[in-house]
């Protein structure tokens, strides 16, 4: 039989990549998370994580940094995205590119450069580990807030805003009752793009705090570095579950936004 090429065969490399580098690693993580060093089934890693004060403290600290970083990035990024989305600014695309350009530089190099700058102004990690880490987190993740919000702001229904002003709403009321509700999908997407990466952050907290602050990502690394494969795997699996939950939340808001867009047309 003569072989006939079909377009669906182009998906074979993708499926091979998916199996080798996504599915198999996750299966290994699940296996190690619920076994001991001898390969026998056990819940020791689960019990250890939820009963260890140190690991729970790391989880609590990671949540605190993640929430604070997300809030700060939204407070800074939201007005910037709104201003950049103004059609009267002819150079808004160039300004947005200026926010993106630092992301072209290697992540580790940016972090070490941030450490040098903070040390120069007196905020070195040895004396101010929390402040230095927070500044580094905001600096690195702020573009992930500005870009999705900027894209949403460009799609705002201007007729709805004009109608609200014609009906007697002041600028504050227009902002609260029209602009914010329309930009909620972008806010949720931006928050998820900052919250979870902050929890799993490793380089920023390790470099800027000079090893004084341990976040969830550091905890995973420390377990694997000390050959605690089972405990590190369960912590990774727990992080993976949090990522999955956040993706479901984001998908829910994205689907609502898509349905609203289709109903307009």
PDB file of C-alpha atoms in Angstrom:
ATOM      1  CA  UNK A   1       0.000   0.000   0.000  1.00  0.00           C
ATOM      2  CA  UNK A   2       1.319   3.404  -0.956  1.00  0.00           C
ATOM      3  CA  UNK A   3       1.881   5.761   1.955  1.00  0.00           C
ATOM      4  CA  UNK A   4      -0.191   8.931   1.738  1.00  0.00           C
ATOM      5  CA  UNK A   5       0.792  11.900   3.838  1.00  0.00           C
ATOM      6  CA  UNK A   6      -2.026  13.524   5.823  1.00  0.00           C
ATOM      7  CA  UNK A   7      -2.055  16.793   7.730  1.00  0.00           C
ATOM      8  CA  UNK A   8      -2.824  15.037  11.005  1.00  0.00           C
ATOM      9  CA  UNK A   9       0.656  13.479  10.916  1.00  0.00           C
ATOM     10  CA  UNK A  10       2.071  16.937  11.647  1.00  0.00           C
ATOM     11  CA  UNK A  11       0.733  16.539  15.193  1.00  0.00           C
ATOM     12  CA  UNK A  12       2.963  13.518  15.880  1.00  0.00           C
ATOM     13  CA  UNK A  13       5.991  15.578  17.083  1.00  0.00           C
ATOM     14  CA  UNK A  14       3.723  17.508  19.434  1.00  0.00           C
ATOM     15  CA  UNK A  15       2.252  14.326  20.938  1.00  0.00           C
ATOM     16  CA  UNK A  16       5.720  12.823  21.345  1.00  0.00           C
ATOM     17  CA  UNK A  17       6.878  15.978  23.113  1.00  0.00           C
ATOM     18  CA  UNK A  18       3.744  15.940  25.289  1.00  0.00           C
ATOM     19  CA  UNK A  19       4.298  12.327  26.335  1.00  0.00           C
ATOM     20  CA  UNK A  20       8.058  12.573  26.942  1.00  0.00           C
ATOM     21  CA  UNK A  21       8.294  15.961  28.627  1.00  0.00           C
ATOM     22  CA  UNK A  22       4.876  16.483  30.254  1.00  0.00           C
ATOM     23  CA  UNK A  23       2.986  13.256  30.930  1.00  0.00           C
ATOM     24  CA  UNK A  24       5.939  11.034  31.896  1.00  0.00           C
ATOM     25  CA  UNK A  25       7.494  13.586  34.294  1.00  0.00           C
ATOM     26  CA  UNK A  26       4.128  14.090  35.999  1.00  0.00           C
ATOM     27  CA  UNK A  27       3.724  10.324  36.371  1.00  0.00           C
ATOM     28  CA  UNK A  28       7.190  10.116  37.924  1.00  0.00           C
ATOM     29  CA  UNK A  29       6.317  12.922  40.336  1.00  0.00           C
ATOM     30  CA  UNK A  30       3.099  11.139  41.366  1.00  0.00           C
ATOM     31  CA  UNK A  31       4.995   7.875  41.832  1.00  0.00           C
ATOM     32  CA  UNK A  32       7.699   9.414  44.011  1.00  0.00           C
ATOM     33  CA  UNK A  33       5.183  11.490  45.981  1.00  0.00           C
ATOM     34  CA  UNK A  34       3.373   8.408  47.274  1.00  0.00           C
ATOM     35  CA  UNK A  35       6.272   5.998  47.743  1.00  0.00           C
ATOM     36  CA  UNK A  36       9.271   5.744  50.051  1.00  0.00           C
ATOM     37  CA  UNK A  37      12.947   5.385  49.195  1.00  0.00           C
ATOM     38  CA  UNK A  38      12.421   1.657  48.596  1.00  0.00           C
ATOM     39  CA  UNK A  39       9.521   2.181  46.194  1.00  0.00           C
ATOM     40  CA  UNK A  40       6.788   1.033  48.585  1.00  0.00           C
ATOM     41  CA  UNK A  41       3.446   2.865  48.697  1.00  0.00           C
ATOM     42  CA  UNK A  42       3.180   5.289  51.617  1.00  0.00           C
ATOM     43  CA  UNK A  43       1.681   8.625  52.685  1.00  0.00           C
ATOM     44  CA  UNK A  44       4.787   9.683  54.643  1.00  0.00           C
ATOM     45  CA  UNK A  45       5.467  12.656  52.362  1.00  0.00           C
ATOM     46  CA  UNK A  46       1.862  13.840  52.694  1.00  0.00           C
ATOM     47  CA  UNK A  47       1.879  13.552  56.483  1.00  0.00           C
ATOM     48  CA  UNK A  48       5.290  15.193  56.733  1.00  0.00           C
ATOM     49  CA  UNK A  49       4.205  18.198  54.659  1.00  0.00           C
ATOM     50  CA  UNK A  50       1.014  18.914  56.595  1.00  0.00           C
ATOM     51  CA  UNK A  51       2.560  18.295  60.022  1.00  0.00           C
ATOM     52  CA  UNK A  52       5.889  20.050  59.554  1.00  0.00           C
ATOM     53  CA  UNK A  53       5.812  23.583  61.038  1.00  0.00           C
ATOM     54  CA  UNK A  54       8.735  24.671  58.852  1.00  0.00           C
ATOM     55  CA  UNK A  55       7.071  23.607  55.601  1.00  0.00           C
ATOM     56  CA  UNK A  56       3.749  25.121  56.598  1.00  0.00           C
ATOM     57  CA  UNK A  57       5.558  28.349  57.469  1.00  0.00           C
ATOM     58  CA  UNK A  58       7.141  28.329  54.015  1.00  0.00           C
ATOM     59  CA  UNK A  59       3.690  27.827  52.472  1.00  0.00           C
ATOM     60  CA  UNK A  60       2.275  30.688  54.553  1.00  0.00           C
ATOM     61  CA  UNK A  61       5.190  32.986  53.662  1.00  0.00           C
ATOM     62  CA  UNK A  62       4.873  32.091  49.965  1.00  0.00           C
ATOM     63  CA  UNK A  63       1.147  32.872  50.021  1.00  0.00           C
ATOM     64  CA  UNK A  64       1.850  36.191  51.735  1.00  0.00           C
ATOM     65  CA  UNK A  65       4.469  37.191  49.159  1.00  0.00           C
ATOM     66  CA  UNK A  66       2.267  36.002  46.290  1.00  0.00           C
ATOM     67  CA  UNK A  67      -0.788  37.943  47.455  1.00  0.00           C
ATOM     68  CA  UNK A  68       1.212  41.081  48.229  1.00  0.00           C
ATOM     69  CA  UNK A  69       3.096  40.944  44.939  1.00  0.00           C
ATOM     70  CA  UNK A  70      -0.138  40.419  42.998  1.00  0.00           C
ATOM     71  CA  UNK A  71      -1.850  43.357  44.718  1.00  0.00           C
ATOM     72  CA  UNK A  72       1.103  45.712  44.237  1.00  0.00           C
ATOM     73  CA  UNK A  73       1.522  44.736  40.573  1.00  0.00           C
ATOM     74  CA  UNK A  74      -2.200  45.291  39.940  1.00  0.00           C
ATOM     75  CA  UNK A  75      -2.176  48.669  41.711  1.00  0.00           C
ATOM     76  CA  UNK A  76       0.775  49.794  39.598  1.00  0.00           C
ATOM     77  CA  UNK A  77      -0.057  48.011  36.358  1.00  0.00           C
ATOM     78  CA  UNK A  78      -3.780  48.804  36.109  1.00  0.00           C
ATOM     79  CA  UNK A  79      -3.479  52.604  35.754  1.00  0.00           C
ATOM     80  CA  UNK A  80      -0.439  52.184  33.469  1.00  0.00           C
ATOM     81  CA  UNK A  81      -2.363  49.817  31.180  1.00  0.00           C
ATOM     82  CA  UNK A  82      -5.368  52.153  31.161  1.00  0.00           C
ATOM     83  CA  UNK A  83      -3.226  55.154  30.223  1.00  0.00           C
ATOM     84  CA  UNK A  84      -1.387  53.222  27.510  1.00  0.00           C
ATOM     85  CA  UNK A  85      -4.664  52.018  25.998  1.00  0.00           C
ATOM     86  CA  UNK A  86      -5.732  55.606  25.384  1.00  0.00           C
ATOM     87  CA  UNK A  87      -5.980  56.029  21.628  1.00  0.00           C
ATOM     88  CA  UNK A  88      -4.808  59.641  21.914  1.00  0.00           C
ATOM     89  CA  UNK A  89      -1.310  58.410  22.753  1.00  0.00           C
ATOM     90  CA  UNK A  90       0.231  57.807  19.353  1.00  0.00           C
ATOM     91  CA  UNK A  91       3.331  56.250  20.908  1.00  0.00           C
ATOM     92  CA  UNK A  92       1.520  53.825  23.223  1.00  0.00           C
ATOM     93  CA  UNK A  93       2.875  50.801  21.341  1.00  0.00           C
ATOM     94  CA  UNK A  94       6.428  52.043  21.816  1.00  0.00           C
ATOM     95  CA  UNK A  95       5.863  52.630  25.527  1.00  0.00           C
ATOM     96  CA  UNK A  96       4.415  49.138  25.947  1.00  0.00           C
ATOM     97  CA  UNK A  97       7.515  47.757  24.219  1.00  0.00           C
ATOM     98  CA  UNK A  98       9.686  49.571  26.777  1.00  0.00           C
ATOM     99  CA  UNK A  99       7.964  47.573  29.530  1.00  0.00           C
ATOM    100  CA  UNK A 100       8.530  44.341  27.623  1.00  0.00           C
ATOM    101  CA  UNK A 101      12.156  44.911  26.637  1.00  0.00           C
ATOM    102  CA  UNK A 102      13.630  43.977  30.062  1.00  0.00           C
ATOM    103  CA  UNK A 103      12.050  40.527  29.606  1.00  0.00           C
ATOM    104  CA  UNK A 104      14.436  39.950  26.690  1.00  0.00           C
ATOM    105  CA  UNK A 105      17.344  39.904  29.151  1.00  0.00           C
ATOM    106  CA  UNK A 106      18.171  36.657  30.929  1.00  0.00           C
ATOM    107  CA  UNK A 107      16.099  36.247  34.113  1.00  0.00           C
ATOM    108  CA  UNK A 108      19.120  35.448  36.291  1.00  0.00           C
ATOM    109  CA  UNK A 109      21.093  38.419  34.956  1.00  0.00           C
ATOM    110  CA  UNK A 110      18.175  40.748  35.694  1.00  0.00           C
ATOM    111  CA  UNK A 111      17.943  39.416  39.231  1.00  0.00           C
ATOM    112  CA  UNK A 112      21.653  39.887  39.941  1.00  0.00           C
ATOM    113  CA  UNK A 113      21.529  43.365  38.402  1.00  0.00           C
ATOM    114  CA  UNK A 114      18.569  44.199  40.654  1.00  0.00           C
ATOM    115  CA  UNK A 115      20.578  43.004  43.657  1.00  0.00           C
ATOM    116  CA  UNK A 116      23.473  45.297  42.740  1.00  0.00           C
ATOM    117  CA  UNK A 117      21.156  48.288  42.300  1.00  0.00           C
ATOM    118  CA  UNK A 118      19.416  47.645  45.624  1.00  0.00           C
ATOM    119  CA  UNK A 119      22.759  47.257  47.394  1.00  0.00           C
ATOM    120  CA  UNK A 120      23.890  50.555  45.889  1.00  0.00           C
ATOM    121  CA  UNK A 121      20.869  52.387  47.368  1.00  0.00           C
ATOM    122  CA  UNK A 122      21.189  50.655  50.749  1.00  0.00           C
ATOM    123  CA  UNK A 123      18.534  47.935  50.382  1.00  0.00           C
ATOM    124  CA  UNK A 124      20.830  44.929  50.334  1.00  0.00           C
ATOM    125  CA  UNK A 125      19.351  41.525  51.069  1.00  0.00           C
ATOM    126  CA  UNK A 126      21.461  41.008  54.157  1.00  0.00           C
ATOM    127  CA  UNK A 127      19.878  43.957  55.981  1.00  0.00           C
ATOM    128  CA  UNK A 128      16.490  44.179  54.255  1.00  0.00           C
ATOM    129  CA  UNK A 129      15.670  40.712  52.863  1.00  0.00           C
ATOM    130  CA  UNK A 130      11.887  41.175  52.731  1.00  0.00           C
ATOM    131  CA  UNK A 131      11.998  44.589  51.090  1.00  0.00           C
ATOM    132  CA  UNK A 132      14.654  43.549  48.556  1.00  0.00           C
ATOM    133  CA  UNK A 133      12.760  40.370  47.624  1.00  0.00           C
ATOM    134  CA  UNK A 134       9.475  42.253  47.261  1.00  0.00           C
ATOM    135  CA  UNK A 135      11.015  44.873  44.992  1.00  0.00           C
ATOM    136  CA  UNK A 136      12.591  42.158  42.857  1.00  0.00           C
ATOM    137  CA  UNK A 137       9.293  40.287  42.547  1.00  0.00           C
ATOM    138  CA  UNK A 138       7.364  43.404  41.529  1.00  0.00           C
ATOM    139  CA  UNK A 139      10.013  44.415  39.012  1.00  0.00           C
ATOM    140  CA  UNK A 140      10.109  40.991  37.359  1.00  0.00           C
ATOM    141  CA  UNK A 141       6.360  40.298  37.246  1.00  0.00           C
ATOM    142  CA  UNK A 142       4.944  43.778  36.546  1.00  0.00           C
ATOM    143  CA  UNK A 143       5.064  43.284  32.724  1.00  0.00           C
ATOM    144  CA  UNK A 144       2.914  40.150  33.140  1.00  0.00           C
ATOM    145  CA  UNK A 145       0.224  42.412  34.591  1.00  0.00           C
ATOM    146  CA  UNK A 146       0.521  45.305  32.175  1.00  0.00           C
ATOM    147  CA  UNK A 147       0.308  43.271  28.953  1.00  0.00           C
ATOM    148  CA  UNK A 148      -2.959  41.352  29.596  1.00  0.00           C
ATOM    149  CA  UNK A 149      -4.590  44.430  31.099  1.00  0.00           C
ATOM    150  CA  UNK A 150      -3.445  46.541  28.151  1.00  0.00           C
ATOM    151  CA  UNK A 151      -4.966  44.055  25.696  1.00  0.00           C
ATOM    152  CA  UNK A 152      -8.265  44.082  27.597  1.00  0.00           C
ATOM    153  CA  UNK A 153      -8.299  47.874  27.865  1.00  0.00           C
ATOM    154  CA  UNK A 154      -7.979  48.158  24.074  1.00  0.00           C
ATOM    155  CA  UNK A 155     -11.242  46.200  23.747  1.00  0.00           C
ATOM    156  CA  UNK A 156     -13.277  48.302  26.176  1.00  0.00           C
ATOM    157  CA  UNK A 157     -16.736  49.191  24.879  1.00  0.00           C
ATOM    158  CA  UNK A 158     -16.305  52.933  24.437  1.00  0.00           C
ATOM    159  CA  UNK A 159     -20.007  53.390  23.644  1.00  0.00           C
ATOM    160  CA  UNK A 160     -20.902  52.009  27.072  1.00  0.00           C
ATOM    161  CA  UNK A 161     -18.517  54.475  28.724  1.00  0.00           C
ATOM    162  CA  UNK A 162     -19.921  57.384  26.724  1.00  0.00           C
ATOM    163  CA  UNK A 163     -23.479  56.315  27.567  1.00  0.00           C
ATOM    164  CA  UNK A 164     -22.661  56.250  31.275  1.00  0.00           C
ATOM    165  CA  UNK A 165     -21.257  59.794  31.081  1.00  0.00           C
ATOM    166  CA  UNK A 166     -24.279  60.993  29.078  1.00  0.00           C
ATOM    167  CA  UNK A 167     -26.574  59.598  31.773  1.00  0.00           C
ATOM    168  CA  UNK A 168     -24.923  61.786  34.396  1.00  0.00           C
ATOM    169  CA  UNK A 169     -22.235  59.540  35.899  1.00  0.00           C
ATOM    170  CA  UNK A 170     -19.091  61.286  37.049  1.00  0.00           C
ATOM    171  CA  UNK A 171     -15.607  59.943  36.222  1.00  0.00           C
ATOM    172  CA  UNK A 172     -15.384  57.879  39.393  1.00  0.00           C
ATOM    173  CA  UNK A 173     -18.770  56.249  38.782  1.00  0.00           C
ATOM    174  CA  UNK A 174     -17.870  55.535  35.155  1.00  0.00           C
ATOM    175  CA  UNK A 175     -14.619  53.938  36.267  1.00  0.00           C
ATOM    176  CA  UNK A 176     -16.222  51.811  38.984  1.00  0.00           C
ATOM    177  CA  UNK A 177     -19.415  50.803  37.172  1.00  0.00           C
ATOM    178  CA  UNK A 178     -18.221  50.523  33.569  1.00  0.00           C
ATOM    179  CA  UNK A 179     -14.456  50.267  33.150  1.00  0.00           C
ATOM    180  CA  UNK A 180     -13.636  47.925  36.041  1.00  0.00           C
ATOM    181  CA  UNK A 181     -16.399  45.368  35.239  1.00  0.00           C
ATOM    182  CA  UNK A 182     -15.263  45.243  31.606  1.00  0.00           C
ATOM    183  CA  UNK A 183     -11.642  44.704  32.614  1.00  0.00           C
ATOM    184  CA  UNK A 184     -12.273  41.955  35.186  1.00  0.00           C
ATOM    185  CA  UNK A 185     -11.162  39.117  32.832  1.00  0.00           C
ATOM    186  CA  UNK A 186      -7.846  40.912  32.314  1.00  0.00           C
ATOM    187  CA  UNK A 187      -7.454  41.473  36.050  1.00  0.00           C
ATOM    188  CA  UNK A 188      -8.041  37.776  36.777  1.00  0.00           C
ATOM    189  CA  UNK A 189      -5.666  36.686  34.032  1.00  0.00           C
ATOM    190  CA  UNK A 190      -2.966  39.100  35.214  1.00  0.00           C
ATOM    191  CA  UNK A 191      -3.405  38.019  38.842  1.00  0.00           C
ATOM    192  CA  UNK A 192      -2.983  34.358  37.954  1.00  0.00           C
ATOM    193  CA  UNK A 193       0.103  35.134  35.856  1.00  0.00           C
ATOM    194  CA  UNK A 194       1.706  36.739  38.906  1.00  0.00           C
ATOM    195  CA  UNK A 195       0.341  34.757  41.861  1.00  0.00           C
ATOM    196  CA  UNK A 196       1.460  31.226  40.948  1.00  0.00           C
ATOM    197  CA  UNK A 197       4.903  32.123  39.507  1.00  0.00           C
ATOM    198  CA  UNK A 198       5.610  34.117  42.673  1.00  0.00           C
ATOM    199  CA  UNK A 199       4.859  31.090  44.849  1.00  0.00           C
ATOM    200  CA  UNK A 200       7.185  28.905  42.804  1.00  0.00           C
ATOM    201  CA  UNK A 201       9.840  31.608  42.558  1.00  0.00           C
ATOM    202  CA  UNK A 202      13.316  30.422  43.450  1.00  0.00           C
ATOM    203  CA  UNK A 203      16.056  32.641  42.019  1.00  0.00           C
ATOM    204  CA  UNK A 204      14.590  36.002  43.101  1.00  0.00           C
ATOM    205  CA  UNK A 205      14.133  35.146  46.766  1.00  0.00           C
ATOM    206  CA  UNK A 206      17.418  33.237  46.968  1.00  0.00           C
ATOM    207  CA  UNK A 207      19.543  35.962  45.367  1.00  0.00           C
ATOM    208  CA  UNK A 208      17.894  39.137  46.659  1.00  0.00           C
ATOM    209  CA  UNK A 209      17.422  37.933  50.254  1.00  0.00           C
ATOM    210  CA  UNK A 210      20.888  36.321  50.238  1.00  0.00           C
ATOM    211  CA  UNK A 211      19.350  32.997  51.241  1.00  0.00           C
ATOM    212  CA  UNK A 212      17.362  34.360  54.195  1.00  0.00           C
ATOM    213  CA  UNK A 213      13.912  33.865  52.637  1.00  0.00           C
ATOM    214  CA  UNK A 214      12.701  30.425  51.570  1.00  0.00           C
ATOM    215  CA  UNK A 215       9.677  30.317  49.269  1.00  0.00           C
ATOM    216  CA  UNK A 216       7.872  27.295  47.848  1.00  0.00           C
ATOM    217  CA  UNK A 217      10.213  27.046  44.882  1.00  0.00           C
ATOM    218  CA  UNK A 218      13.237  27.105  47.189  1.00  0.00           C
ATOM    219  CA  UNK A 219      11.672  24.382  49.331  1.00  0.00           C
ATOM    220  CA  UNK A 220      11.258  22.105  46.307  1.00  0.00           C
ATOM    221  CA  UNK A 221      14.850  22.715  45.258  1.00  0.00           C
ATOM    222  CA  UNK A 222      16.227  22.078  48.749  1.00  0.00           C
ATOM    223  CA  UNK A 223      14.415  18.755  48.972  1.00  0.00           C
ATOM    224  CA  UNK A 224      15.682  17.562  45.609  1.00  0.00           C
ATOM    225  CA  UNK A 225      19.188  18.899  46.285  1.00  0.00           C
ATOM    226  CA  UNK A 226      19.340  16.836  49.492  1.00  0.00           C
ATOM    227  CA  UNK A 227      18.059  13.732  47.621  1.00  0.00           C
ATOM    228  CA  UNK A 228      14.672  13.868  49.373  1.00  0.00           C
ATOM    229  CA  UNK A 229      12.954  12.835  46.144  1.00  0.00           C
ATOM    230  CA  UNK A 230       9.716  11.680  47.767  1.00  0.00           C
ATOM    231  CA  UNK A 231       9.145  14.810  49.854  1.00  0.00           C
ATOM    232  CA  UNK A 232      10.197  17.113  47.009  1.00  0.00           C
ATOM    233  CA  UNK A 233       7.866  15.286  44.609  1.00  0.00           C
ATOM    234  CA  UNK A 234       4.836  15.712  46.858  1.00  0.00           C
ATOM    235  CA  UNK A 235       5.563  19.425  47.293  1.00  0.00           C
ATOM    236  CA  UNK A 236       5.849  19.688  43.493  1.00  0.00           C
ATOM    237  CA  UNK A 237       2.574  17.799  43.126  1.00  0.00           C
ATOM    238  CA  UNK A 238       0.911  20.141  45.611  1.00  0.00           C
ATOM    239  CA  UNK A 239       2.181  23.099  43.586  1.00  0.00           C
ATOM    240  CA  UNK A 240       0.898  21.470  40.401  1.00  0.00           C
ATOM    241  CA  UNK A 241      -2.548  21.129  41.984  1.00  0.00           C
ATOM    242  CA  UNK A 242      -2.549  24.840  42.858  1.00  0.00           C
ATOM    243  CA  UNK A 243      -1.598  25.673  39.264  1.00  0.00           C
ATOM    244  CA  UNK A 244      -4.441  23.500  37.979  1.00  0.00           C
ATOM    245  CA  UNK A 245      -6.961  25.220  40.242  1.00  0.00           C
ATOM    246  CA  UNK A 246      -5.766  28.653  39.126  1.00  0.00           C
ATOM    247  CA  UNK A 247      -6.064  27.619  35.468  1.00  0.00           C
ATOM    248  CA  UNK A 248      -9.647  26.479  36.022  1.00  0.00           C
ATOM    249  CA  UNK A 249     -10.494  29.817  37.630  1.00  0.00           C
ATOM    250  CA  UNK A 250      -8.878  31.741  34.774  1.00  0.00           C
ATOM    251  CA  UNK A 251     -10.600  29.576  32.180  1.00  0.00           C
ATOM    252  CA  UNK A 252     -13.987  30.239  33.808  1.00  0.00           C
ATOM    253  CA  UNK A 253     -13.547  34.013  33.506  1.00  0.00           C
ATOM    254  CA  UNK A 254     -12.145  33.685  29.974  1.00  0.00           C
ATOM    255  CA  UNK A 255     -15.155  31.685  28.823  1.00  0.00           C
ATOM    256  CA  UNK A 256     -17.531  34.246  30.335  1.00  0.00           C
ATOM    257  CA  UNK A 257     -15.666  37.021  28.529  1.00  0.00           C
ATOM    258  CA  UNK A 258     -15.803  35.110  25.234  1.00  0.00           C
ATOM    259  CA  UNK A 259     -19.542  34.519  25.590  1.00  0.00           C
ATOM    260  CA  UNK A 260     -20.112  38.228  26.231  1.00  0.00           C
ATOM    261  CA  UNK A 261     -18.085  39.125  23.139  1.00  0.00           C
ATOM    262  CA  UNK A 262     -20.050  36.701  20.957  1.00  0.00           C
ATOM    263  CA  UNK A 263     -23.385  37.973  22.321  1.00  0.00           C
ATOM    264  CA  UNK A 264     -22.452  41.515  21.290  1.00  0.00           C
ATOM    265  CA  UNK A 265     -22.092  40.389  17.713  1.00  0.00           C
TER     266      UNK A 265
END
